[in-house]
Short mmCIF file of N, CA and C in Angstrom, two decimals:
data_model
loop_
_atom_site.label_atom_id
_atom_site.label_comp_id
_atom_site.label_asym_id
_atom_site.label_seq_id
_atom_site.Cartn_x
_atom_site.Cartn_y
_atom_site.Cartn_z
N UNK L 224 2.22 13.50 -21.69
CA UNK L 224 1.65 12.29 -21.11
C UNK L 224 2.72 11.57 -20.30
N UNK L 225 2.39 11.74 -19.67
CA UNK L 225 3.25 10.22 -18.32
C UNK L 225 2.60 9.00 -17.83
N UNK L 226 3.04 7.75 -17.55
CA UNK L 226 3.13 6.27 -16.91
C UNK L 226 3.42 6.45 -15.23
N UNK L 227 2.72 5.25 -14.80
CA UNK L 227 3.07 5.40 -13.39
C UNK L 227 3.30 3.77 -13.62
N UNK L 228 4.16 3.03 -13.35
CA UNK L 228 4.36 1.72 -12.90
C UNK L 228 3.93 1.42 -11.72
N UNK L 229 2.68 0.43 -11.33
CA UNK L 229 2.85 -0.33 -9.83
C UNK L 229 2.90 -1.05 -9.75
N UNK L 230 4.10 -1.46 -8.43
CA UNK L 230 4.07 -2.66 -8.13
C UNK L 230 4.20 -3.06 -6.70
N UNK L 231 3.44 -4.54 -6.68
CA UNK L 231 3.86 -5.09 -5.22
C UNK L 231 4.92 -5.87 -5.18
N UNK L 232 5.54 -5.83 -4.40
CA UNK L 232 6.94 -6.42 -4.26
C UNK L 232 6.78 -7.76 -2.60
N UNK L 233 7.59 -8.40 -2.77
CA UNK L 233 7.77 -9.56 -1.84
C UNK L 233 8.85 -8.81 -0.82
N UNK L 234 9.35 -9.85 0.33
CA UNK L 234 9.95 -8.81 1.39
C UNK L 234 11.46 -8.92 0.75
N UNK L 235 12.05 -9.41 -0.12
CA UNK L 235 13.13 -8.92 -0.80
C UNK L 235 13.08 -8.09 -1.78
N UNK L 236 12.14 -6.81 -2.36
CA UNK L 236 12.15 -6.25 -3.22
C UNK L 236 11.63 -7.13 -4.57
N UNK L 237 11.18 -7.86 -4.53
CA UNK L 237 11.38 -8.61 -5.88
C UNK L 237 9.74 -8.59 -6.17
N UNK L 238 9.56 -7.87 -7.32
CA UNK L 238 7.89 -7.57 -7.87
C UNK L 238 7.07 -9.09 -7.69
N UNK L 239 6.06 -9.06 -7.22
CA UNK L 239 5.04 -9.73 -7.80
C UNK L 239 4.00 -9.94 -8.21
N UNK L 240 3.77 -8.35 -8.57
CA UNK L 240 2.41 -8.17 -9.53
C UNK L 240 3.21 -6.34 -9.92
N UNK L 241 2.43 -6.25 -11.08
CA UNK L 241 2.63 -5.30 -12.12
C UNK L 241 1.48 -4.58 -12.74
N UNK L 242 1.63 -3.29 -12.54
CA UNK L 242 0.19 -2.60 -13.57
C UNK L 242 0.57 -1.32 -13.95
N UNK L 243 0.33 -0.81 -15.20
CA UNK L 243 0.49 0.06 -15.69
C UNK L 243 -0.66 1.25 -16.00
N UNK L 244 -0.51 2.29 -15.16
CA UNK L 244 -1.66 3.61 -15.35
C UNK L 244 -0.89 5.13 -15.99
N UNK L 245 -1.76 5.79 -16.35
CA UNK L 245 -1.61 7.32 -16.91
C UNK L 245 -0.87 7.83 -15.09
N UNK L 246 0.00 8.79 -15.62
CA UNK L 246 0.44 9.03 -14.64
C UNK L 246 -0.48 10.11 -13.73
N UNK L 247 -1.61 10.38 -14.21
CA UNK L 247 -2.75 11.09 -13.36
C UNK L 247 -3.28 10.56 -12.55
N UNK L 248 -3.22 9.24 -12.63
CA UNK L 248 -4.38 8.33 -11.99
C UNK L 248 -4.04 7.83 -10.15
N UNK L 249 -4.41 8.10 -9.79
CA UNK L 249 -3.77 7.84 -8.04
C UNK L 249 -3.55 6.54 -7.63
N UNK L 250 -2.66 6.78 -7.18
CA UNK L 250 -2.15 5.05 -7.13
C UNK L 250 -2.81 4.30 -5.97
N UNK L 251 -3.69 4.86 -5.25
CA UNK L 251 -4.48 3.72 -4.87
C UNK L 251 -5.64 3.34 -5.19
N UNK L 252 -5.72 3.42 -6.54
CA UNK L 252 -6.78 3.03 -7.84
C UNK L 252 -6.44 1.61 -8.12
N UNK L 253 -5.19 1.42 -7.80
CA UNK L 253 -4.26 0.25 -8.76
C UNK L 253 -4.18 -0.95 -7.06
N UNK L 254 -4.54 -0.46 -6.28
CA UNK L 254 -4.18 -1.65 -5.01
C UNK L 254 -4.81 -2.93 -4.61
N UNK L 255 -6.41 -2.80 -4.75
CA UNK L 255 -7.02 -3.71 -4.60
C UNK L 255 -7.22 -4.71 -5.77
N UNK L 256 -6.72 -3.92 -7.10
CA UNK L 256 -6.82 -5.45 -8.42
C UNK L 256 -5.27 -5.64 -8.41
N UNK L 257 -4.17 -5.03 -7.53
CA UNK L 257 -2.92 -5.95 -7.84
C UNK L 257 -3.00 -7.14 -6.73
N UNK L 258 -3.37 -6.78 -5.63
CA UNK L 258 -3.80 -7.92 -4.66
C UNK L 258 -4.56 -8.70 -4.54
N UNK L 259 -5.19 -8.56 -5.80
CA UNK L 259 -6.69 -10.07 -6.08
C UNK L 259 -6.22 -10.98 -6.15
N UNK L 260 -4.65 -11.53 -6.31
CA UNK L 260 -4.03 -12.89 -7.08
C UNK L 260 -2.91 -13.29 -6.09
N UNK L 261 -2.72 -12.55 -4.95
CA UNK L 261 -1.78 -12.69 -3.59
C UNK L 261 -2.39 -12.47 -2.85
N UNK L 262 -1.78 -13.12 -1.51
CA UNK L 262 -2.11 -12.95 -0.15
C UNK L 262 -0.66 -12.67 0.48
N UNK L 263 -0.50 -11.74 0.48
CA UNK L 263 0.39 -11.35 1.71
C UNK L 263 -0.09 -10.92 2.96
N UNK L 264 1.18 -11.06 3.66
CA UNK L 264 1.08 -11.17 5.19
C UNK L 264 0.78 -9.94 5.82
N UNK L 265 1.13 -8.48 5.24
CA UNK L 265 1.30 -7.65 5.52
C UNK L 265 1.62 -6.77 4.16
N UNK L 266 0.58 -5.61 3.99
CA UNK L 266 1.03 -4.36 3.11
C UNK L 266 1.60 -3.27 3.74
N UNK L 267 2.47 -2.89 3.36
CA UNK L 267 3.35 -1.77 3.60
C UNK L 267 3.42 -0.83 2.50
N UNK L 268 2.86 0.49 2.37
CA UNK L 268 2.33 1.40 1.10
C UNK L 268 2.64 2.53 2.71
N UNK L 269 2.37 4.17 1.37
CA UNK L 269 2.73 5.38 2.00
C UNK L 269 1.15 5.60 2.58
N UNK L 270 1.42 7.20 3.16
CA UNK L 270 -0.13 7.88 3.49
C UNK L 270 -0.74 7.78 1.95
N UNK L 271 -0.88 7.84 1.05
CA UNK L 271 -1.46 8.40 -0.18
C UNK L 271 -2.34 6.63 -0.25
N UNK L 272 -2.46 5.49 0.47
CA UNK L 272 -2.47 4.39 0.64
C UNK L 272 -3.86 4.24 1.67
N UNK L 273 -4.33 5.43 2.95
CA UNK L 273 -4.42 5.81 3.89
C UNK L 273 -5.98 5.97 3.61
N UNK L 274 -6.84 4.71 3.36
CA UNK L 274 -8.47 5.17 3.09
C UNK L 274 -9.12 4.14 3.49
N UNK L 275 -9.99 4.20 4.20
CA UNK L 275 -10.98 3.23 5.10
C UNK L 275 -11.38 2.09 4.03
N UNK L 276 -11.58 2.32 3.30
CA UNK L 276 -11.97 1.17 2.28
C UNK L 276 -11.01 0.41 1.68
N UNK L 277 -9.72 0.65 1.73
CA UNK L 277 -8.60 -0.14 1.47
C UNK L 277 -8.39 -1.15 2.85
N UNK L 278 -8.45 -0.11 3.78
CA UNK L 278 -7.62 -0.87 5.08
C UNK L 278 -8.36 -1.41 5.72
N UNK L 279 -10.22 -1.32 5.28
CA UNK L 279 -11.11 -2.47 5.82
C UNK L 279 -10.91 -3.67 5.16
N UNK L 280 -10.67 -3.61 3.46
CA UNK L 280 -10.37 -4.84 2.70
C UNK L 280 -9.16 -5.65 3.33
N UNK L 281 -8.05 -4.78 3.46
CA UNK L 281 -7.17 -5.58 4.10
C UNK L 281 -7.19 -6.38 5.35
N UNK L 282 -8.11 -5.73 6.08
CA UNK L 282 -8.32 -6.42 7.55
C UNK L 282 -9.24 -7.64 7.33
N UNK L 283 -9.99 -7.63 6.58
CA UNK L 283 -11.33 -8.63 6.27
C UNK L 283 -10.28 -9.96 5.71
N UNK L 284 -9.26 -9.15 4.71
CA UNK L 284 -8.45 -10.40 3.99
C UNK L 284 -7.71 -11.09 4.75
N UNK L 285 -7.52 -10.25 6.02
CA UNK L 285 -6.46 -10.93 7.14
C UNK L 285 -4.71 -10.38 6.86
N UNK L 286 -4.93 -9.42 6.48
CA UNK L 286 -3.72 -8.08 5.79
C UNK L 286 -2.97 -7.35 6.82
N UNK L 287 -2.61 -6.98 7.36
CA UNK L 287 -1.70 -5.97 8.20
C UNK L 287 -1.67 -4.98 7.56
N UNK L 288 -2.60 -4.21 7.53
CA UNK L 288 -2.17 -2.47 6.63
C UNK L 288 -0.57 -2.07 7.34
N UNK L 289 0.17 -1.74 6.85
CA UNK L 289 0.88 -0.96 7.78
C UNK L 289 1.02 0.38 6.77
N UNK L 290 0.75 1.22 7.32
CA UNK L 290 0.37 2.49 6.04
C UNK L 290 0.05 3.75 7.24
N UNK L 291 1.42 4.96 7.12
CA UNK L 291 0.77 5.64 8.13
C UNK L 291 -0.43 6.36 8.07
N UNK L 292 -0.96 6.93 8.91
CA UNK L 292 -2.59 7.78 8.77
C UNK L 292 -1.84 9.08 8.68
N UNK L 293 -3.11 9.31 7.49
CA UNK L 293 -2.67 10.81 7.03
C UNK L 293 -2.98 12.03 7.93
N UNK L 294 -2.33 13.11 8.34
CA UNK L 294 -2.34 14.28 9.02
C UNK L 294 -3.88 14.51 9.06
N UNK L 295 -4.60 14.53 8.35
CA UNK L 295 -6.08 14.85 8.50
C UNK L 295 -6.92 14.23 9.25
N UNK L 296 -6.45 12.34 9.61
CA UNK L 296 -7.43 12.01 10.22
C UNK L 296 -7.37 11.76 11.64
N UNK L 297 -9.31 11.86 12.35
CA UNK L 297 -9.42 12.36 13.27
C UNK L 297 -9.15 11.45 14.21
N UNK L 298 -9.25 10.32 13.68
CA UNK L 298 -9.07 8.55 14.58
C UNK L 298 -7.49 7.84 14.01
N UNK L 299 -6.58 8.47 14.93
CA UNK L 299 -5.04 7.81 14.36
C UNK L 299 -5.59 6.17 14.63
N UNK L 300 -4.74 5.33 13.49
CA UNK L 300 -4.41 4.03 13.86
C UNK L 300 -3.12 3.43 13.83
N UNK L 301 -2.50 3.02 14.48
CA UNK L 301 -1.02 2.57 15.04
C UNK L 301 -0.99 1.98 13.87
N UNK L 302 0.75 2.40 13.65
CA UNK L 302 1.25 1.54 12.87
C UNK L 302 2.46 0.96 12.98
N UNK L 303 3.68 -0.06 12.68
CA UNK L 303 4.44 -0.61 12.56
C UNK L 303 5.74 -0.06 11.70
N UNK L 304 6.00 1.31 12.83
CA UNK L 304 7.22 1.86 11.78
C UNK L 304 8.23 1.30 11.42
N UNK L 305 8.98 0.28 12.55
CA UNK L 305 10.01 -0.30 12.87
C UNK L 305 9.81 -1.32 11.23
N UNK L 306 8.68 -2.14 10.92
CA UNK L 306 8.48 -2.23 9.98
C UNK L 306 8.02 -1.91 8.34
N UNK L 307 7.52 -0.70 8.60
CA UNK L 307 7.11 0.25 7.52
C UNK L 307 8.37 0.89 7.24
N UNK L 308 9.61 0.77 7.56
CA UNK L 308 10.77 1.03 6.86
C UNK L 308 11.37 0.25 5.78
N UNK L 309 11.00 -0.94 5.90
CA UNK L 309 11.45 -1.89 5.24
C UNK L 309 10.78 -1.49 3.54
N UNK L 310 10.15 -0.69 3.59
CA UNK L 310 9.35 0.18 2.55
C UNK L 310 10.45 0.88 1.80
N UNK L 311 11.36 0.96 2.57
CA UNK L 311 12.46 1.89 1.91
C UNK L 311 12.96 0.84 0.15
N UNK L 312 13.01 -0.38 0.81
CA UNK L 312 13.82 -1.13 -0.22
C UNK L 312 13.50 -1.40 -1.55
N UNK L 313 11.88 -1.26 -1.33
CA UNK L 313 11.24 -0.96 -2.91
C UNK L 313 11.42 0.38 -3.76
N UNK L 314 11.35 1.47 -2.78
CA UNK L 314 11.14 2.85 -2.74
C UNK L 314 12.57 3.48 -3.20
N UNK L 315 14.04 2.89 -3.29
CA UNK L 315 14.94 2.82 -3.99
C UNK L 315 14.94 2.28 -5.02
#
């Protein structure tokens, strides 16, 4: 059995929400109830992040997905690499 920790983090690395799943469970199971209790300006998550129903919620919330599109899909949507690096600092 394995744990997956998630978390959202602020733009200094510093968590501000927390959830704990079986490590089977796909982590974008865990995105839309860690963001019920924040509004950030902008999410920054990987392709595995990359599903119309996340990144419509985010747009409706007034969100910045920045999340690249996965190799499969047929309608790329731009993203903010220059900023989707800053992804790195959690990701260490």
């Amino acid at each position: 059995m394995t744990t997956k920790i998630h978390a959202i983090c602020d733009a200094l690395g510093n968590p501000v929400e927390l959830g704990i799943t079986p490590g089977q469970d796909a982590d974008i199971t865990q995105a839309e109830p860690l963001l019920e209790n924040i509004d950030p300006d902008a999410f920054l998550a990987d392709k595995a992040y990359d599903a119309d129903r996340l990144i419509d919620r985010l747009i409706q919330r007034g969100i910045t997905p920045v999340i690249p599109p996965k190799r499969s899909r047929t309608t790329r949507r731009k993203t903010d690499f220059s900023l989707y690096r800053e992804r790195n600092l959690v990701e260490r």
